[in-house]
mmCIF file of C-alpha atoms in Angstrom:
data_model
loop_
_atom_site.group_PDB
_atom_site.id
_atom_site.type_symbol
_atom_site.label_atom_id
_atom_site.label_comp_id
_atom_site.label_asym_id
_atom_site.label_seq_id
_atom_site.Cartn_x
_atom_site.Cartn_y
_atom_site.Cartn_z
ATOM 1 C CA MET A 9 24.140 9.508 -18.021
ATOM 2 C CA VAL A 10 24.057 6.586 -20.429
ATOM 3 C CA ALA A 11 20.265 6.397 -20.167
ATOM 4 C CA LYS A 12 19.925 10.122 -20.857
ATOM 5 C CA THR A 13 22.241 10.104 -23.861
ATOM 6 C CA GLY A 14 20.948 6.891 -25.401
ATOM 7 C CA GLY A 15 24.177 4.971 -24.852
ATOM 8 C CA LEU A 16 27.810 5.383 -25.803
ATOM 9 C CA GLU A 17 29.535 4.124 -28.913
ATOM 10 C CA PHE A 18 32.324 2.477 -26.958
ATOM 11 C CA GLY A 19 30.733 0.889 -23.923
ATOM 12 C CA SER A 20 28.730 2.147 -20.987
ATOM 13 C CA ASN A 21 30.447 0.658 -17.907
ATOM 14 C CA PHE A 22 32.947 2.197 -15.496
ATOM 15 C CA TRP A 23 35.659 0.052 -13.878
ATOM 16 C CA SER A 24 37.883 1.075 -10.979
ATOM 17 C CA VAL A 25 40.966 -0.592 -9.500
ATOM 18 C CA THR A 26 43.184 0.470 -6.606
ATOM 19 C CA ILE A 27 46.850 0.076 -7.435
ATOM 20 C CA PRO A 28 48.821 -1.882 -4.833
ATOM 21 C CA SER A 29 51.962 -0.360 -3.384
ATOM 22 C CA ARG A 30 55.008 -0.615 -5.668
ATOM 23 C CA ALA A 31 53.095 -2.470 -8.376
ATOM 24 C CA THR A 32 54.692 -2.860 -11.813
ATOM 25 C CA VAL A 33 52.886 -2.607 -15.164
ATOM 26 C CA LYS A 34 52.647 -6.403 -15.245
ATOM 27 C CA GLU A 35 51.160 -6.583 -11.742
ATOM 28 C CA ILE A 36 48.657 -3.808 -12.449
ATOM 29 C CA CYS A 37 47.515 -5.610 -15.599
ATOM 30 C CA GLU A 38 47.178 -8.878 -13.686
ATOM 31 C CA LEU A 39 45.086 -7.106 -11.042
ATOM 32 C CA ILE A 40 42.767 -5.578 -13.654
ATOM 33 C CA LEU A 41 42.339 -8.905 -15.443
ATOM 34 C CA ARG A 42 41.681 -10.720 -12.172
ATOM 35 C CA GLN A 43 39.011 -8.224 -11.142
ATOM 36 C CA LEU A 44 37.436 -8.411 -14.595
ATOM 37 C CA GLY A 45 37.103 -12.159 -14.100
ATOM 38 C CA TYR A 46 40.074 -13.269 -16.198
ATOM 39 C CA PRO A 47 42.755 -14.391 -13.722
ATOM 40 C CA ILE A 48 46.329 -14.841 -14.916
ATOM 41 C CA SER A 49 48.442 -17.621 -13.424
ATOM 42 C CA PRO A 50 50.950 -16.340 -10.835
ATOM 43 C CA THR A 51 53.660 -18.256 -12.713
ATOM 44 C CA SER A 52 52.814 -16.581 -15.997
ATOM 45 C CA ARG A 53 55.800 -14.985 -17.727
ATOM 46 C CA ARG A 54 53.743 -12.890 -20.123
ATOM 47 C CA ASN A 55 55.362 -9.544 -20.913
ATOM 48 C CA PRO A 56 53.622 -6.186 -20.248
ATOM 49 C CA ASP A 57 52.859 -5.572 -23.943
ATOM 50 C CA TYR A 58 50.919 -8.830 -24.181
ATOM 51 C CA LEU A 59 49.073 -8.135 -20.914
ATOM 52 C CA ILE A 60 48.103 -4.597 -21.961
ATOM 53 C CA GLY A 61 46.651 -6.050 -25.159
ATOM 54 C CA LEU A 62 44.758 -8.611 -23.105
ATOM 55 C CA VAL A 63 43.424 -5.890 -20.791
ATOM 56 C CA ARG A 64 42.200 -3.929 -23.820
ATOM 57 C CA SER A 65 40.430 -7.007 -25.175
ATOM 58 C CA ARG A 66 38.776 -7.844 -21.846
ATOM 59 C CA LEU A 67 37.646 -4.258 -21.297
ATOM 60 C CA LYS A 68 35.900 -4.464 -24.647
ATOM 61 C CA ASP A 69 34.314 -7.798 -23.702
ATOM 62 C CA ARG A 70 32.950 -6.237 -20.493
ATOM 63 C CA ASP A 71 31.667 -3.135 -22.326
ATOM 64 C CA VAL A 72 33.933 -0.856 -20.262
ATOM 65 C CA ALA A 73 34.076 2.745 -21.441
ATOM 66 C CA ALA A 74 36.247 4.165 -18.639
ATOM 67 C CA LEU A 75 38.953 2.695 -16.409
ATOM 68 C CA GLN A 76 40.005 4.355 -13.153
ATOM 69 C CA LEU A 77 43.470 3.767 -11.704
ATOM 70 C CA ASP A 78 43.252 4.871 -8.078
ATOM 71 C CA GLU A 79 46.192 5.544 -5.716
ATOM 72 C CA VAL A 80 48.449 5.870 -8.763
ATOM 73 C CA GLN A 81 51.119 7.552 -6.639
ATOM 74 C CA ASP A 82 51.902 4.121 -5.164
ATOM 75 C CA SER A 83 52.742 2.557 -8.528
ATOM 76 C CA GLY A 84 56.202 1.518 -9.654
ATOM 77 C CA ARG A 85 58.640 -0.996 -8.206
ATOM 78 C CA TYR A 86 61.157 1.812 -7.873
ATOM 79 C CA THR A 87 60.278 5.501 -7.991
ATOM 80 C CA THR A 88 62.472 6.405 -10.941
ATOM 81 C CA ASN A 89 61.587 8.323 -14.097
ATOM 82 C CA ASN A 90 61.985 5.163 -16.175
ATOM 83 C CA THR A 91 59.558 3.010 -14.178
ATOM 84 C CA MET A 92 57.020 5.820 -13.976
ATOM 85 C CA LYS A 93 57.122 6.365 -17.740
ATOM 86 C CA GLN A 94 56.622 2.642 -18.343
ATOM 87 C CA ILE A 95 53.341 2.833 -16.453
ATOM 88 C CA THR A 96 52.034 6.046 -18.005
ATOM 89 C CA SER A 97 53.104 5.056 -21.533
ATOM 90 C CA ASN A 98 51.519 1.606 -21.394
ATOM 91 C CA PHE A 99 48.170 2.771 -20.058
ATOM 92 C CA ARG A 100 48.157 5.841 -22.285
ATOM 93 C CA ASN A 101 47.846 3.463 -25.235
ATOM 94 C CA LEU A 102 44.415 2.326 -24.006
ATOM 95 C CA MET A 103 43.060 5.754 -24.936
ATOM 96 C CA GLN A 104 44.439 5.580 -28.470
ATOM 97 C CA ASP A 105 43.056 2.244 -29.643
ATOM 98 C CA ASP A 106 40.949 2.686 -32.785
ATOM 99 C CA ASP A 107 38.935 -0.467 -32.193
ATOM 100 C CA TRP A 108 38.031 0.148 -28.549
ATOM 101 C CA PRO A 109 39.319 3.394 -26.962
ATOM 102 C CA VAL A 110 38.947 3.486 -23.181
ATOM 103 C CA SER A 111 38.811 6.697 -21.173
ATOM 104 C CA LEU A 112 41.444 6.697 -18.442
ATOM 105 C CA ILE A 113 40.808 8.300 -15.056
ATOM 106 C CA VAL A 114 43.915 8.620 -12.895
ATOM 107 C CA THR A 115 43.471 9.581 -9.233
ATOM 108 C CA GLY A 116 45.887 9.933 -6.374
ATOM 109 C CA THR A 117 47.433 12.194 -3.786
ATOM 110 C CA MET A 118 49.645 15.187 -4.489
ATOM 111 C CA GLU A 119 52.596 12.864 -5.168
ATOM 112 C CA ALA A 120 50.804 11.651 -8.304
ATOM 113 C CA LYS A 121 51.492 15.017 -9.970
ATOM 114 C CA ALA A 122 55.137 14.027 -10.429
ATOM 115 C CA ILE A 123 54.132 10.853 -12.298
ATOM 116 C CA ILE A 124 51.723 12.671 -14.598
ATOM 117 C CA ASN A 125 53.951 15.675 -15.273
ATOM 118 C CA ASP A 126 56.925 13.464 -16.141
ATOM 119 C CA ASN A 127 55.303 12.219 -19.362
ATOM 120 C CA ASP A 128 54.411 15.049 -21.748
ATOM 121 C CA THR A 129 52.560 12.768 -24.179
ATOM 122 C CA PHE A 130 50.445 11.356 -21.360
ATOM 123 C CA LEU A 131 49.795 14.808 -19.899
ATOM 124 C CA ARG A 132 48.491 16.168 -23.219
ATOM 125 C CA ARG A 133 45.750 13.557 -23.173
ATOM 126 C CA LEU A 134 44.549 14.389 -19.680
ATOM 127 C CA GLU A 135 42.449 17.124 -18.174
ATOM 128 C CA PRO A 136 44.022 17.660 -14.730
ATOM 129 C CA ILE A 137 41.681 18.408 -11.828
ATOM 130 C CA GLU A 138 43.193 19.323 -8.462
ATOM 131 C CA VAL A 139 41.036 19.093 -5.342
ATOM 132 C CA LEU A 140 42.157 21.968 -3.141
ATOM 133 C CA PRO A 141 41.865 22.150 0.674
ATOM 134 C CA MET A 142 38.463 23.187 2.009
ATOM 135 C CA GLU A 143 37.693 26.750 2.977
ATOM 136 C CA PHE A 144 34.806 27.620 5.256
ATOM 137 C CA SER A 145 33.506 30.298 2.905
ATOM 138 C CA GLU A 146 33.376 27.822 0.018
ATOM 139 C CA GLU A 147 32.593 24.387 1.512
ATOM 140 C CA GLY A 148 31.078 25.236 4.901
ATOM 141 C CA VAL A 149 27.475 25.060 3.706
ATOM 142 C CA ALA A 150 28.109 21.876 1.706
ATOM 143 C CA LEU A 151 29.609 20.154 4.760
ATOM 144 C CA LYS A 152 26.680 21.226 6.941
ATOM 145 C CA THR A 153 24.190 19.948 4.377
ATOM 146 C CA ALA A 154 25.978 16.623 3.964
ATOM 147 C CA GLY A 155 26.168 16.153 7.726
ATOM 148 C CA LYS A 156 22.468 16.817 8.232
ATOM 149 C CA GLU A 157 21.556 14.424 5.438
ATOM 150 C CA LEU A 158 23.701 11.681 7.007
ATOM 151 C CA LEU A 159 22.112 12.304 10.417
ATOM 152 C CA LYS A 160 18.640 12.076 8.924
ATOM 153 C CA LYS A 161 19.381 8.784 7.167
ATOM 154 C CA ALA A 162 20.865 7.320 10.352
ATOM 155 C CA GLY A 163 17.964 8.440 12.539
ATOM 156 C CA VAL A 164 20.298 10.418 14.821
ATOM 157 C CA LEU A 165 19.251 13.768 16.310
ATOM 158 C CA ASP A 166 21.200 17.030 16.223
ATOM 159 C CA ASP A 167 20.651 19.696 18.877
ATOM 160 C CA GLY A 168 21.936 22.396 16.551
ATOM 161 C CA LEU A 169 25.597 21.343 16.629
ATOM 162 C CA LEU A 170 25.942 21.309 12.841
ATOM 163 C CA ASP A 171 24.413 24.793 12.633
ATOM 164 C CA GLU A 172 27.283 26.254 14.654
ATOM 165 C CA ASP A 173 29.914 27.803 12.386
ATOM 166 C CA GLU A 174 32.594 27.261 15.022
ATOM 167 C CA PHE A 175 31.926 23.525 15.058
ATOM 168 C CA ILE A 176 32.137 23.276 11.261
ATOM 169 C CA ARG A 177 35.483 25.107 11.389
ATOM 170 C CA ILE A 178 36.741 22.619 13.985
ATOM 171 C CA LEU A 179 35.564 19.686 11.854
ATOM 172 C CA MET A 180 37.342 21.110 8.821
ATOM 173 C CA HIS A 181 40.529 21.624 10.826
ATOM 174 C CA ALA A 182 40.343 18.101 12.290
ATOM 175 C CA SER A 183 40.129 16.659 8.779
ATOM 176 C CA ALA A 184 43.143 18.721 7.619
ATOM 177 C CA GLN A 185 40.776 20.603 5.285
ATOM 178 C CA ARG A 186 39.994 17.414 3.322
ATOM 179 C CA PHE A 187 36.323 16.987 2.492
ATOM 180 C CA GLY A 188 36.400 13.198 2.198
ATOM 181 C CA ILE A 189 38.053 12.765 5.579
ATOM 182 C CA ALA A 190 35.577 15.204 7.152
ATOM 183 C CA ILE A 191 32.762 12.977 5.875
ATOM 184 C CA GLU A 192 34.505 9.885 7.272
ATOM 185 C CA ILE A 193 34.774 11.542 10.691
ATOM 186 C CA LEU A 194 31.098 12.520 10.455
ATOM 187 C CA ILE A 195 30.044 8.966 9.621
ATOM 188 C CA SER A 196 32.098 7.536 12.480
ATOM 189 C CA ALA A 197 30.679 10.059 14.959
ATOM 190 C CA ILE A 198 27.123 9.398 13.770
ATOM 191 C CA SER A 199 27.689 5.662 14.150
ATOM 192 C CA SER A 200 28.860 6.216 17.720
ATOM 193 C CA ALA A 201 25.887 8.468 18.469
ATOM 194 C CA GLY A 202 23.535 5.860 17.044
ATOM 195 C CA MET A 203 24.609 3.396 19.727
ATOM 196 C CA SER A 204 24.073 5.851 22.601
ATOM 197 C CA LYS A 205 20.925 6.908 24.437
ATOM 198 C CA PRO A 206 19.514 9.307 23.527
ATOM 199 C CA LYS A 207 20.583 9.103 19.896
ATOM 200 C CA THR A 208 21.771 12.693 19.782
ATOM 201 C CA ILE A 209 25.153 13.622 18.352
ATOM 202 C CA SER A 210 27.558 15.685 20.454
ATOM 203 C CA PHE A 211 31.157 16.882 20.640
ATOM 204 C CA GLU A 212 31.999 13.704 22.574
ATOM 205 C CA HIS A 213 31.112 11.515 19.607
ATOM 206 C CA PHE A 214 33.384 13.522 17.313
ATOM 207 C CA ALA A 215 36.193 13.476 19.895
ATOM 208 C CA LYS A 216 35.878 9.694 20.113
ATOM 209 C CA SER A 217 35.865 9.374 16.319
ATOM 210 C CA TYR A 218 39.022 11.481 16.033
ATOM 211 C CA TYR A 219 40.765 9.570 18.829
ATOM 212 C CA GLU A 220 39.986 6.200 17.253
ATOM 213 C CA ARG A 221 41.363 7.430 13.945
ATOM 214 C CA MET A 222 44.449 9.254 15.196
ATOM 215 C CA ASN A 223 45.215 7.590 18.566
ATOM 216 C CA CYS A 224 46.210 10.957 20.059
ATOM 217 C CA ASP A 225 46.218 12.627 23.468
ATOM 218 C CA ASP A 226 43.295 14.856 24.460
ATOM 219 C CA ALA A 227 45.516 17.935 24.057
ATOM 220 C CA LEU A 228 45.945 17.054 20.362
ATOM 221 C CA ASN A 229 42.274 16.317 19.760
ATOM 222 C CA PRO A 230 40.628 19.344 18.064
ATOM 223 C CA PHE A 231 37.243 18.367 19.515
ATOM 224 C CA LEU A 232 38.614 18.493 23.087
ATOM 225 C CA SER A 233 41.306 21.173 23.002
ATOM 226 C CA ARG A 234 40.415 24.832 23.562
ATOM 227 C CA ASP A 235 43.448 25.777 21.488
ATOM 228 C CA TRP A 236 42.386 23.574 18.553
ATOM 229 C CA GLN A 237 43.666 25.988 15.903
ATOM 230 C CA SER A 238 47.273 25.460 17.020
ATOM 231 C CA ILE A 239 47.118 21.690 16.419
ATOM 232 C CA ASP A 240 48.870 20.687 13.197
ATOM 233 C CA THR A 241 46.318 18.152 12.003
ATOM 234 C CA THR A 242 47.942 17.894 8.566
ATOM 235 C CA ILE A 243 51.040 16.191 9.996
ATOM 236 C CA ALA A 244 48.910 13.845 12.093
ATOM 237 C CA MET A 245 46.657 12.969 9.158
ATOM 238 C CA ASP A 246 49.578 12.365 6.794
ATOM 239 C CA ARG A 247 51.171 10.089 9.391
ATOM 240 C CA HIS A 248 47.935 8.125 9.702
ATOM 241 C CA ILE A 249 47.650 7.745 5.914
ATOM 242 C CA LYS A 250 51.293 6.639 5.653
ATOM 243 C CA GLU A 251 50.843 4.036 8.383
ATOM 244 C CA SER A 252 47.678 2.756 6.694
ATOM 245 C CA ARG A 253 49.536 2.301 3.409
ATOM 246 C CA GLN A 254 52.350 0.400 5.084
ATOM 247 C CA THR A 255 49.857 -2.246 6.185
ATOM 248 C CA ARG A 256 48.548 -2.651 2.638
ATOM 249 C CA ARG A 257 49.596 -5.920 1.063
ATOM 250 C CA LYS A 258 52.486 -5.498 -1.353
ATOM 251 C CA PRO A 259 52.633 -7.428 -4.645
ATOM 252 C CA ARG A 260 54.554 -10.666 -4.410
ATOM 253 C CA GLN A 261 58.066 -10.542 -5.801
ATOM 254 C CA ARG A 262 58.469 -12.775 -8.842
#
């Protein structure tokens, strides 16, 4: 995009950080600075205002035009209105700097809506985009196309499995209608098929991929169960995501 437009007035780089669980404004700033190559001493007692100013300065030094805060729903030492507003208010100011304004991209799960909606000033400066659950009529073709492209790149054969509408519906259901997770299951199944002989993908590879992800009985595996539509994959997927977050390293208490 930068090449096509001839460059941007305020930078041309994109920077993304994943917010650790229960991180404060200070800890988020320290993370950004560390990843930008400007580590702050763990014993530093700098206040958030100073660190936000330092982040702004370093983003300018690195020619950063846009900053993404991912998994924003996990932010805040305590999930209260006050701590949430501290985060949104501090990072909102990055977009208002006359010397070096930085576009802010905030991403997260549905819980992030509460954080964004709680700060009217912050919300007015954002263009909310909600990724809705997949529907076969809308995303079925896109999922088929993506799957075939991944198979081609991996050198794995497909005996027509991805052309079957029923299979695509099962894949969508297994991923709780979430496109990104469907792609992850596809990649895992393709990887498994790539290690087998012949290198042809089958239901078994998808069943194995789902089992390794969810650690479930065969009766709760959509790729093995005849009654796959009755399986509540949303609950299983949310449990898996929650357990994955619990293993994520939490910021050290100061």
